Coordinates of C-alpha atoms and ligand atoms in Angstrom, one line a residue:
M1 CA 3.2 37.5 -9.1
L2 CA 4.4 34.1 -8.1
L3 CA 7.2 32.0 -9.8
V4 CA 7.6 28.3 -9.2
K5 CA 11.1 27.1 -10.1
N6 CA 12.9 23.8 -10.2
I7 CA 10.0 21.7 -11.4
A8 CA 11.2 18.3 -12.6
K9 CA 8.2 17.9 -14.8
I10 CA 4.9 19.7 -15.4
V11 CA 2.3 17.1 -16.1
G12 CA -1.1 17.7 -17.7
I13 CA -0.4 20.6 -20.0
D14 CA -3.1 21.6 -22.6
T15 CA -2.1 24.2 -25.1
Q16 CA -5.1 23.5 -27.3
H17 CA -7.7 24.6 -24.8
R18 CA -9.8 21.5 -25.3
D19 CA -13.1 21.2 -23.4
R20 CA -12.5 17.5 -22.9
V21 CA -10.3 14.7 -24.2
F22 CA -11.7 11.7 -26.0
G23 CA -10.8 8.0 -26.3
R24 CA -7.2 7.1 -27.0
D25 CA -6.1 10.8 -26.7
M26 CA -6.7 10.5 -23.0
D27 CA -3.5 8.6 -22.8
N28 CA -1.5 11.4 -24.4
V29 CA -0.7 13.6 -21.5
T30 CA 1.6 16.5 -22.4
T31 CA 4.5 17.1 -20.1
L32 CA 7.5 19.5 -19.9
D33 CA 10.8 18.7 -18.2
N34 CA 12.9 21.1 -16.1
A35 CA 10.4 23.8 -16.0
W36 CA 9.1 26.9 -14.3
L37 CA 5.6 28.3 -14.0
A38 CA 4.4 31.9 -13.3
V39 CA 1.1 33.0 -11.8
E40 CA -0.5 36.4 -12.0
D41 CA -3.8 37.4 -10.5
G42 CA -4.6 33.9 -9.5
K43 CA -4.2 32.6 -13.0
I44 CA -1.5 30.7 -14.8
A45 CA 0.4 33.4 -16.7
A46 CA 3.2 31.4 -18.3
F47 CA 5.4 28.4 -18.1
G48 CA 8.5 27.1 -19.9
E49 CA 11.8 25.3 -19.7
T50 CA 14.4 26.4 -17.2
D51 CA 16.6 28.1 -19.7
T52 CA 13.8 30.5 -20.6
M53 CA 12.9 31.4 -16.9
P54 CA 12.3 35.1 -16.3
D55 CA 14.4 36.9 -13.7
E56 CA 13.4 36.0 -10.2
S57 CA 13.6 39.7 -9.1
G58 CA 10.4 40.5 -11.0
F59 CA 8.3 38.3 -8.7
Q60 CA 6.9 38.9 -5.3
R61 CA 7.2 35.3 -4.3
V62 CA 9.4 32.5 -5.6
V63 CA 8.6 28.9 -4.7
D64 CA 11.2 26.2 -5.1
A65 CA 9.5 22.9 -6.2
E66 CA 12.8 21.1 -5.2
G67 CA 12.6 18.7 -8.1
G68 CA 9.0 17.7 -7.6
M69 CA 6.4 17.5 -10.4
L70 CA 3.6 20.0 -10.9
Y71 CA 0.1 18.8 -11.6
P72 CA -3.3 20.5 -12.3
S73 CA -5.5 20.1 -9.2
F74 CA -8.2 17.4 -9.4
C75 CA -11.7 18.3 -10.5
D76 CA -13.9 16.1 -8.4
S77 CA -17.2 16.4 -10.2
H78 CA -19.4 14.2 -8.0
T79 CA -19.5 14.3 -4.2
H80 CA -22.0 14.3 -1.3
I81 CA -19.5 15.9 1.1
V82 CA -22.2 17.7 3.1
Y83 CA -23.6 15.2 5.6
A84 CA -24.1 14.7 9.3
G85 CA -22.1 12.1 11.2
S86 CA -21.0 8.9 9.6
R87 CA -22.4 5.4 8.9
E88 CA -19.9 2.9 10.1
Q89 CA -22.7 0.8 11.6
E90 CA -23.8 0.0 8.1
F91 CA -20.2 -0.7 7.2
L92 CA -20.4 -3.5 9.8
D93 CA -23.8 -4.6 8.3
K94 CA -22.1 -4.9 4.9
I95 CA -19.2 -6.9 6.4
H96 CA -21.9 -9.3 7.8
G97 CA -23.4 -9.8 4.4
L98 CA -26.1 -7.2 3.8
S99 CA -26.1 -5.4 0.5
Y100 CA -26.4 -1.6 -0.1
E101 CA -30.0 -2.1 -1.3
E102 CA -31.0 -4.3 1.6
I103 CA -29.7 -1.7 4.1
A104 CA -31.7 1.0 2.2
R105 CA -34.8 -1.2 2.3
R106 CA -34.5 -1.5 6.1
G107 CA -34.6 2.3 6.4
G108 CA -30.9 2.7 6.6
G109 CA -28.7 4.3 4.0
I110 CA -29.7 7.6 2.6
L111 CA -32.7 7.8 5.0
N112 CA -30.4 7.2 8.0
S113 CA -28.3 10.2 6.8
A114 CA -31.5 12.3 6.3
D115 CA -32.5 11.7 9.9
R116 CA -29.1 12.8 11.2
L117 CA -29.0 15.8 8.9
H118 CA -32.5 16.9 10.1
E119 CA -31.2 16.9 13.7
T120 CA -28.0 18.8 12.9
G121 CA -27.9 22.6 12.7
E122 CA -26.6 24.6 9.8
D123 CA -23.4 25.7 11.6
A124 CA -22.5 22.2 12.8
L125 CA -23.2 20.8 9.3
Y126 CA -21.0 23.5 7.8
E127 CA -18.1 22.7 10.2
Q128 CA -18.3 18.9 9.5
A129 CA -18.3 19.5 5.8
M130 CA -15.5 22.0 6.0
Q131 CA -13.3 19.4 7.7
R132 CA -13.8 17.2 4.7
V133 CA -13.2 20.0 2.2
R134 CA -9.9 20.8 3.9
E135 CA -9.0 17.2 3.9
V136 CA -9.6 16.8 0.1
A137 CA -8.0 20.1 -0.7
L138 CA -4.7 18.9 0.9
M139 CA -5.1 15.7 -1.2
G140 CA -5.0 17.7 -4.4
T141 CA -8.6 18.6 -5.1
G142 CA -9.1 22.1 -6.4
A143 CA -12.6 22.0 -7.7
I144 CA -15.5 20.1 -6.2
E145 CA -19.2 19.5 -7.0
I146 CA -21.3 19.0 -3.9
K147 CA -24.9 17.6 -3.9
S148 CA -27.8 18.0 -1.6
G149 CA -30.0 15.0 -1.1
Y150 CA -29.9 14.2 2.6
G151 CA -32.6 16.7 3.3
L152 CA -35.6 15.2 1.5
T153 CA -37.9 18.0 2.8
T154 CA -37.9 21.4 1.3
E155 CA -36.5 23.0 4.5
D156 CA -33.7 20.5 4.9
E157 CA -32.7 20.5 1.2
L158 CA -32.5 24.3 1.4
K159 CA -30.4 23.9 4.6
M160 CA -27.9 21.7 2.8
L161 CA -27.7 24.0 -0.2
R162 CA -27.2 27.0 2.0
V163 CA -24.3 25.1 3.6
I164 CA -22.8 24.4 0.2
R165 CA -23.2 28.1 -0.7
R166 CA -21.3 29.0 2.6
I167 CA -18.5 26.6 1.6
K168 CA -18.4 28.2 -1.9
E169 CA -18.0 31.6 -0.3
S170 CA -15.3 30.6 2.2
V171 CA -12.8 28.3 0.3
P172 CA -10.5 29.0 -2.5
L173 CA -11.6 25.8 -4.3
E174 CA -14.1 26.1 -7.1
V175 CA -17.4 24.8 -5.8
R176 CA -20.5 23.8 -7.8
A177 CA -23.8 22.9 -6.1
T178 CA -26.3 20.3 -7.3
F179 CA -29.8 19.9 -6.0
L180 CA -30.5 16.2 -5.5
G181 CA -34.0 16.2 -3.8
A182 CA -34.6 13.0 -5.7
H183 CA -32.0 11.0 -3.9
A184 CA -34.4 8.7 -2.1
V185 CA -38.1 8.7 -1.3
P186 CA -38.5 9.9 2.3
R187 CA -40.3 7.6 4.8
N188 CA -43.6 9.6 4.8
Y189 CA -43.9 9.3 1.1
I190 CA -43.1 5.6 0.7
G191 CA -45.7 4.1 -1.6
R192 CA -46.5 7.6 -2.8
D193 CA -43.4 8.3 -4.7
D194 CA -45.1 10.3 -7.5
E195 CA -46.4 12.7 -4.8
Y196 CA -42.8 13.2 -3.6
V197 CA -41.8 13.9 -7.2
D198 CA -44.7 16.5 -7.3
L199 CA -43.2 18.1 -4.2
I200 CA -39.8 18.3 -5.8
C201 CA -41.2 19.9 -9.0
R202 CA -43.8 22.2 -7.4
E203 CA -42.1 23.3 -4.2
M204 CA -38.5 22.4 -3.9
L205 CA -37.2 23.3 -7.4
P206 CA -38.9 26.8 -7.3
A207 CA -37.5 27.5 -3.9
V208 CA -34.0 26.4 -4.8
A209 CA -34.1 28.4 -8.0
D210 CA -35.6 31.4 -6.1
E211 CA -32.5 31.6 -3.9
G212 CA -30.1 30.7 -6.7
L213 CA -28.8 27.9 -4.6
A214 CA -28.0 25.3 -7.3
D215 CA -26.0 25.0 -10.5
Y216 CA -27.3 21.6 -11.5
V217 CA -30.0 19.1 -10.7
D218 CA -29.5 15.3 -10.0
V219 CA -31.8 12.3 -9.7
F220 CA -30.9 8.8 -8.4
C221 CA -32.4 7.0 -11.4
D222 CA -32.1 3.4 -10.5
R223 CA -33.9 0.3 -9.3
G224 CA -35.7 0.9 -6.1
F225 CA -35.2 4.7 -6.3
F226 CA -36.6 6.9 -9.1
T227 CA -37.9 5.7 -12.4
I228 CA -37.1 6.9 -15.9
E229 CA -40.4 8.8 -16.1
Q230 CA -39.9 10.5 -12.8
T231 CA -36.3 11.4 -13.7
R232 CA -37.4 12.8 -17.1
R233 CA -40.0 14.9 -15.4
I234 CA -37.6 16.3 -12.8
M235 CA -35.0 17.0 -15.5
R236 CA -37.5 18.9 -17.7
E237 CA -38.8 20.9 -14.8
A238 CA -35.3 21.8 -13.7
C239 CA -34.5 22.8 -17.3
K240 CA -37.1 25.6 -17.0
Y241 CA -35.0 27.1 -14.2
G242 CA -31.8 26.8 -16.3
L243 CA -30.4 23.9 -14.3
P244 CA -28.7 21.2 -16.4
A245 CA -28.7 17.6 -15.1
K246 CA -26.1 15.3 -13.7
I247 CA -27.8 11.9 -13.3
H248 CA -27.0 8.9 -11.0
A249 CA -27.5 6.1 -13.5
N250 CA -26.8 2.4 -13.8
E251 CA -25.3 1.7 -10.4
L252 CA -27.7 -1.0 -9.4
D253 CA -29.3 -2.0 -12.7
F254 CA -29.5 -1.4 -16.5
S255 CA -31.9 1.4 -15.6
G256 CA -32.0 3.2 -18.9
G257 CA -30.7 6.2 -17.1
V258 CA -27.8 6.6 -19.4
Q259 CA -30.0 6.7 -22.5
L260 CA -32.4 9.1 -20.8
G261 CA -29.5 11.4 -19.7
V262 CA -28.1 11.6 -23.2
A263 CA -31.5 12.2 -24.8
E264 CA -32.4 14.9 -22.3
G265 CA -29.0 16.6 -22.6
A266 CA -27.5 15.8 -19.2
L267 CA -24.1 17.2 -18.5
S268 CA -23.0 13.9 -17.0
V269 CA -24.3 10.4 -16.2
D270 CA -22.5 9.0 -13.2
H271 CA -21.8 5.6 -11.7
L272 CA -22.3 3.2 -14.8
E273 CA -21.3 0.0 -13.0
R274 CA -24.1 -1.6 -15.0
S275 CA -23.3 -0.5 -18.5
G276 CA -22.8 -2.3 -21.8
S277 CA -22.8 -1.7 -25.5
A278 CA -26.2 0.0 -25.6
E279 CA -25.1 2.6 -23.0
I280 CA -21.8 3.2 -24.9
E281 CA -23.6 3.6 -28.2
A282 CA -26.0 6.1 -26.6
L283 CA -23.1 8.2 -25.3
K284 CA -21.2 8.3 -28.6
G285 CA -21.3 11.8 -30.1
S286 CA -23.2 13.2 -27.2
L287 CA -22.5 16.2 -24.9
T288 CA -22.9 14.0 -21.8
M289 CA -19.8 13.0 -19.9
P290 CA -19.8 9.4 -18.5
T291 CA -18.4 9.6 -15.0
M292 CA -17.1 6.6 -13.2
L293 CA -16.8 6.4 -9.4
P294 CA -14.6 3.5 -8.7
G295 CA -14.4 4.3 -5.0
A296 CA -18.1 3.3 -4.7
A297 CA -17.6 0.0 -6.6
F298 CA -14.6 -0.7 -4.3
F299 CA -16.4 0.1 -1.1
L300 CA -19.6 -1.8 -2.0
G301 CA -17.8 -4.7 -3.6
M302 CA -19.6 -4.1 -6.9
S303 CA -18.3 -4.7 -10.4
Y304 CA -16.6 -1.8 -12.0
P305 CA -17.8 0.2 -15.1
P306 CA -16.4 -1.0 -18.5
A307 CA -13.8 1.8 -18.7
R308 CA -11.7 0.1 -21.4
E309 CA -14.7 -0.5 -23.7
M310 CA -15.8 3.1 -23.3
I311 CA -12.3 4.5 -24.1
A312 CA -11.9 2.1 -27.0
S313 CA -15.2 3.4 -28.4
G314 CA -13.7 6.9 -28.5
L315 CA -15.7 8.2 -25.5
A316 CA -14.3 10.9 -23.1
V317 CA -14.7 9.6 -19.6
A318 CA -14.3 11.3 -16.2
L319 CA -13.5 10.0 -12.7
A320 CA -14.9 11.3 -9.5
S321 CA -14.8 10.3 -5.8
D322 CA -18.5 10.2 -4.9
Y323 CA -17.4 11.1 -1.4
N324 CA -20.4 10.2 0.8
P325 CA -21.1 8.3 4.1
G326 CA -22.7 5.2 2.5
S327 CA -20.9 4.1 -0.6
S328 CA -17.6 6.0 -0.7
P329 CA -16.4 7.5 2.6
S330 CA -13.3 9.0 1.0
G331 CA -12.6 11.9 -1.3
N332 CA -9.0 10.8 -2.2
M333 CA -8.7 11.4 -5.9
R334 CA -5.3 9.8 -6.1
M335 CA -6.8 6.6 -4.7
V336 CA -9.6 7.0 -7.3
M337 CA -7.0 7.1 -10.0
S338 CA -5.2 4.1 -8.6
L339 CA -8.4 2.1 -8.5
A340 CA -9.1 3.1 -12.1
S341 CA -5.7 1.8 -13.1
I342 CA -5.8 -1.4 -10.9
R343 CA -9.4 -2.4 -11.3
M344 CA -10.5 -0.8 -14.6
K345 CA -7.2 -1.1 -16.5
M346 CA -7.0 2.6 -17.2
T347 CA -3.5 3.8 -17.8
P348 CA -2.2 6.4 -15.2
N349 CA -2.3 9.0 -18.0
E350 CA -5.9 8.2 -18.9
A351 CA -6.8 8.3 -15.2
L352 CA -5.2 11.7 -14.8
T353 CA -7.1 13.1 -17.8
A354 CA -10.3 11.7 -16.4
A355 CA -9.7 13.2 -13.0
T356 CA -8.7 16.6 -14.2
L357 CA -9.8 18.0 -17.6
N358 CA -12.7 15.6 -18.2
G359 CA -13.8 16.1 -14.5
A360 CA -13.8 19.8 -15.2
Y361 CA -16.1 19.3 -18.2
A362 CA -18.5 17.3 -16.0
M363 CA -18.8 20.3 -13.8
G364 CA -19.1 22.8 -16.6
E365 CA -15.7 24.3 -15.8
S366 CA -13.2 23.1 -18.4
D367 CA -12.7 26.6 -19.8
K368 CA -11.3 27.6 -16.4
L369 CA -9.9 24.4 -14.8
G370 CA -8.5 20.9 -15.3
S371 CA -5.2 21.5 -17.1
I372 CA -2.0 23.6 -17.0
S373 CA -2.9 26.2 -19.6
V374 CA -2.2 29.9 -19.8
G375 CA -5.2 31.8 -18.5
K376 CA -6.7 29.0 -16.4
V377 CA -7.1 29.3 -12.6
A378 CA -3.8 28.6 -10.9
N379 CA -5.0 25.5 -9.0
F380 CA -2.1 23.0 -8.9
F381 CA 0.0 20.9 -6.6
I382 CA 3.6 20.1 -6.4
T383 CA 4.7 16.5 -5.5
K384 CA 7.8 15.2 -3.8
P385 CA 10.5 14.1 -6.2
M386 CA 9.2 11.0 -8.0
P387 CA 10.8 8.7 -10.6
S388 CA 7.9 9.1 -13.1
P389 CA 4.3 10.2 -13.3
E390 CA 3.3 6.6 -13.2
F391 CA 4.8 6.3 -9.7
F392 CA 2.1 8.8 -8.5
V393 CA -0.6 6.2 -9.3
Y394 CA 1.4 3.1 -8.5
A395 CA 2.6 4.1 -5.0
Y396 CA -1.0 4.6 -4.0
C397 CA -0.6 4.9 -0.3
T398 CA 2.6 7.0 -0.2
P399 CA 2.0 10.6 0.7
L400 CA 3.4 12.4 -2.4
I401 CA 1.6 15.7 -2.6
A402 CA 4.0 18.2 -1.0
R403 CA 2.4 21.6 -1.6
V404 CA -1.0 22.8 -2.8
F405 CA -1.8 26.1 -4.6
L406 CA -5.3 27.4 -5.1
R407 CA -6.0 30.6 -7.1
G408 CA -2.2 31.0 -7.0
E409 CA -2.0 31.1 -3.2
E410 CA -0.4 28.3 -1.1
Y411 CA -3.1 26.3 0.8
S412 CA -2.0 24.6 4.0
Ligands
LIG501 O1 -23.7 8.0 -5.3 N1 -26.1 6.1 -5.2 C1 -26.7 7.0 -4.6 N2 -26.1 7.9 -3.8 C2 -24.8 7.9 -3.3 C3 -24.8 7.1 -2.0 C4 -25.5 7.9 -1.0 C5 -25.5 7.2 0.4 O2 -25.5 6.0 0.5 O3 -25.5 8.0 1.4 C6 -23.9 7.3 -4.3 O4 -23.4 6.2 -4.2
LIG502 FE1 -23.3 9.8 -5.7

């Protein structure tokens, strides 16, 4: 049993056990001042105001929050954190004027990462990814979805997914794995992309399902990558193996990916830089979580998704980092929240809801994660003393996360 005392404010409480929060409610973040929180068996057991605090002697461990605030850990529902090496050469190419798509057409981008991944052994890949996982855990992330998609052959996709499984087994974060064989058409299939989709459906998906390596399937459904028809086919095939979809949609064009995702029951549609009223209408009343990745829009200098319009339309929205070597080489969810506030005019409260409970929904975990609620996994962090929760998003470069707890144990 663990007791955290001297908490200036618990931020992000949900006593209603909602699976996600919609529209204007996203701005109503429940807080509790001068509080304590108790953990038992890795779960949040109770919390309350200081005058109701149980006797310290009943606890094995007492942690003094020293007047900091306590937040639920971030749920980062979209990352590509398993990759080999880095792509700063393309960063230079972008500085010199090439676009993401131009780099991809020259054989760079995802194919560049696929070449490096092919040359890298499973152990080295695991070590590189674990460094990033440790980095994001200390920055407040307590749940993370990780995609394959730099393999692009059956063998290398399985290699990536086995690395994700190893991560899942070795860290206290909650990890979800997504099979993204349809991330790009590999070089030997260029001009024969339907044959590559055949390979995904006939060989890769059965192999992935056979080893139980994935929780979800994903497709990069966008201009120059995979079409609506190809995406639908992969989603339906994955459905036979019980794998719900999380779709990369509308990053480069009004691809129809959002409408398809909703129609086919995708758990989330992600990116959405190219979205308007048709996409918003499609999402209304659906089970699909629109997920925005402002780190990618920032890094690639793209326009940002219409967050205000989505929220005004009553949609629940999520925020994720998209941590990957090509379009978002950072998994800092605080920075993602700040970008959401600065560039998409989301309030700090809306950004927090999007990065926690709604992110948990987008990884199918909102019954266990994403808020301070009795019975949920005790994944939270304590900040240094701050004047207000808004300060956490405003002072975007100040290190403010003091201590991290995952499954009720301190992570350092
Ligand atoms: O979400 N857009 C597609 N996939 C990634 C980028 C992958 C890469 O460039 O390596 C993304 O932005
Ligand atoms: Fe992505």
